[in-house]
Amino acid sequence: MIHYNVDITVNRPTADVFPFLADVTRHPSWMGGSTAVPISDGPMRPGYRYRHSTDEGELEIEVTDFEPGVRLSARTVDGPYDWAGTFQLGPEAEGSRVISTGAIRLTGWKRLAEPFLGREVQRREQQELVRLKAIVESGQV
């Protein structure tokens, strides 16, 4: 299993940052991938599901914990790998601290590569937060 823990300070209040976490249609703008489409109707909440297309394949993701302005946790229910992660937000003197933690388990023969991919996953997760920071700080909210 590959674990990651990355964080960044965004120079905007959590009220400006959290909408990018809670609106799955915005995920491709900072997470990468081509599309993110809600499956569930209504607002974000535990049990809410959406599809996210990535270079690695299509993922079906379910929200497992949701506290507006504070935390969003989710996990894959279908896709080319197993993933579970949390975004935690908190106020900071310069704006907001965003912490992203999670774990990825590759499936099939790809599991053999897990010991070699930890740094790459950590780097990619940090890049996502850097893109999130740039978008939010630019005012493209």
Short mmCIF file of C-alpha atoms in Angstrom, two decimals:
data_model
loop_
_atom_site.label_atom_id
_atom_site.label_comp_id
_atom_site.label_asym_id
_atom_site.label_seq_id
_atom_site.Cartn_x
_atom_site.Cartn_y
_atom_site.Cartn_z
CA MET A 1 0.00 0.00 0.00
CA ILE A 2 1.19 3.52 -0.82
CA HIS A 3 0.54 6.23 1.78
CA TYR A 4 0.80 9.96 1.22
CA ASN A 5 0.54 13.06 3.39
CA VAL A 6 0.96 16.49 1.79
CA ASP A 7 -0.08 19.99 2.75
CA ILE A 8 -0.01 23.56 1.50
CA THR A 9 -1.02 27.01 2.66
CA VAL A 10 -3.48 28.77 0.37
CA ASN A 11 -3.60 32.53 0.81
CA ARG A 12 -7.39 32.62 0.84
CA PRO A 13 -9.97 31.82 3.53
CA THR A 14 -11.37 28.29 3.78
CA ALA A 15 -14.68 29.63 2.40
CA ASP A 16 -12.85 30.21 -0.91
CA VAL A 17 -10.92 26.92 -0.87
CA PHE A 18 -13.51 24.37 0.22
CA PRO A 19 -15.83 24.81 -2.81
CA PHE A 20 -13.09 23.32 -5.01
CA LEU A 21 -13.10 20.21 -2.86
CA ALA A 22 -16.89 19.92 -2.63
CA ASP A 23 -17.68 20.53 -6.33
CA VAL A 24 -16.54 17.39 -8.14
CA THR A 25 -16.99 19.04 -11.55
CA ARG A 26 -14.03 21.29 -10.62
CA HIS A 27 -11.72 18.40 -9.70
CA PRO A 28 -10.17 17.96 -13.17
CA SER A 29 -9.00 21.61 -13.12
CA TRP A 30 -6.59 20.87 -10.28
CA MET A 31 -6.47 17.08 -9.86
CA GLY A 32 -6.01 16.26 -13.52
CA GLY A 33 -8.06 13.82 -15.48
CA SER A 34 -10.57 14.65 -18.13
CA THR A 35 -13.98 14.63 -16.44
CA ALA A 36 -15.71 14.32 -13.09
CA VAL A 37 -19.44 13.66 -13.24
CA PRO A 38 -21.86 13.34 -10.30
CA ILE A 39 -23.77 10.07 -10.06
CA SER A 40 -25.76 11.12 -6.99
CA ASP A 41 -28.32 13.89 -6.94
CA GLY A 42 -28.29 16.67 -4.41
CA PRO A 43 -25.52 18.20 -2.34
CA MET A 44 -22.25 16.60 -1.27
CA ARG A 45 -22.74 14.28 1.72
CA PRO A 46 -21.62 10.85 2.96
CA GLY A 47 -22.77 8.30 0.39
CA TYR A 48 -22.55 10.80 -2.49
CA ARG A 49 -20.97 9.20 -5.59
CA TYR A 50 -19.29 10.49 -8.72
CA ARG A 51 -17.15 9.26 -11.62
CA HIS A 52 -13.69 10.68 -12.26
CA SER A 53 -11.86 9.84 -15.49
CA THR A 54 -8.07 9.80 -15.19
CA ASP A 55 -5.13 8.64 -17.28
CA GLU A 56 -5.20 5.42 -15.26
CA GLY A 57 -8.89 4.76 -16.00
CA GLU A 58 -12.32 5.62 -14.71
CA LEU A 59 -12.94 5.70 -10.97
CA GLU A 60 -16.24 5.57 -9.14
CA ILE A 61 -15.79 7.45 -5.88
CA GLU A 62 -17.98 7.57 -2.78
CA VAL A 63 -17.82 10.30 -0.13
CA THR A 64 -17.36 8.72 3.30
CA ASP A 65 -17.18 11.83 5.52
CA PHE A 66 -18.19 15.40 4.85
CA GLU A 67 -18.01 18.41 7.15
CA PRO A 68 -18.53 21.61 5.11
CA GLY A 69 -15.56 23.95 5.26
CA VAL A 70 -13.51 21.46 7.27
CA ARG A 71 -13.18 17.94 5.84
CA LEU A 72 -13.98 15.74 2.87
CA SER A 73 -13.13 12.03 2.84
CA ALA A 74 -13.79 9.59 0.03
CA ARG A 75 -12.84 6.19 -1.37
CA THR A 76 -13.04 4.33 -4.64
CA VAL A 77 -15.81 1.80 -5.03
CA ASP A 78 -14.76 0.82 -8.54
CA GLY A 79 -11.71 1.47 -10.68
CA PRO A 80 -8.23 0.30 -11.63
CA TYR A 81 -6.91 0.75 -8.05
CA ASP A 82 -8.20 1.14 -4.51
CA TRP A 83 -7.91 4.58 -2.97
CA ALA A 84 -9.10 6.30 0.21
CA GLY A 85 -8.24 9.85 1.15
CA THR A 86 -9.11 12.92 3.17
CA PHE A 87 -8.80 16.65 2.59
CA GLN A 88 -8.68 18.58 5.86
CA LEU A 89 -8.88 22.40 5.97
CA GLY A 90 -8.10 24.79 8.75
CA PRO A 91 -7.57 28.51 9.15
CA GLU A 92 -4.03 29.80 9.23
CA ALA A 93 -2.56 33.29 9.59
CA GLU A 94 -1.94 33.52 5.83
CA GLY A 95 -5.26 31.92 4.82
CA SER A 96 -5.98 28.20 4.89
CA ARG A 97 -3.96 25.06 5.50
CA VAL A 98 -5.00 22.20 3.21
CA ILE A 99 -3.83 18.74 4.26
CA SER A 100 -4.30 15.78 1.93
CA THR A 101 -3.75 12.27 3.28
CA GLY A 102 -4.54 8.93 1.77
CA ALA A 103 -3.61 5.45 0.71
CA ILE A 104 -3.54 3.70 -2.65
CA ARG A 105 -3.51 -0.04 -3.22
CA LEU A 106 -2.75 -1.19 -6.72
CA THR A 107 -4.47 -4.31 -7.99
CA GLY A 108 -3.24 -7.39 -9.78
CA TRP A 109 0.36 -7.61 -10.92
CA LYS A 110 0.74 -3.82 -10.52
CA ARG A 111 0.94 -4.34 -6.75
CA LEU A 112 4.55 -5.41 -7.33
CA ALA A 113 5.35 -1.80 -8.24
CA GLU A 114 3.97 -0.27 -5.02
CA PRO A 115 7.31 -0.14 -3.17
CA PHE A 116 8.77 1.94 -6.01
CA LEU A 117 5.91 4.42 -6.46
CA GLY A 118 5.67 6.09 -3.06
CA ARG A 119 7.74 9.15 -3.97
CA GLU A 120 5.94 9.57 -7.29
CA VAL A 121 2.52 9.47 -5.61
CA GLN A 122 3.68 11.96 -2.97
CA ARG A 123 4.99 14.28 -5.73
CA ARG A 124 1.76 14.06 -7.76
CA GLU A 125 -0.41 14.73 -4.72
CA GLN A 126 1.71 17.80 -3.87
CA GLN A 127 1.37 19.03 -7.47
CA GLU A 128 -2.41 18.79 -7.17
CA LEU A 129 -2.38 21.05 -4.12
CA VAL A 130 -0.07 23.51 -5.90
CA ARG A 131 -2.58 23.70 -8.79
CA LEU A 132 -5.46 24.12 -6.32
CA LYS A 133 -3.56 26.96 -4.62
CA ALA A 134 -2.86 28.71 -7.93
CA ILE A 135 -6.49 28.55 -9.05
CA VAL A 136 -7.98 29.70 -5.76
CA GLU A 137 -5.44 32.48 -5.24
CA SER A 138 -5.96 33.74 -8.81
CA GLY A 139 -9.63 34.37 -8.05
CA GLN A 140 -10.92 31.87 -10.64
CA VAL A 141 -13.44 30.73 -8.06
#
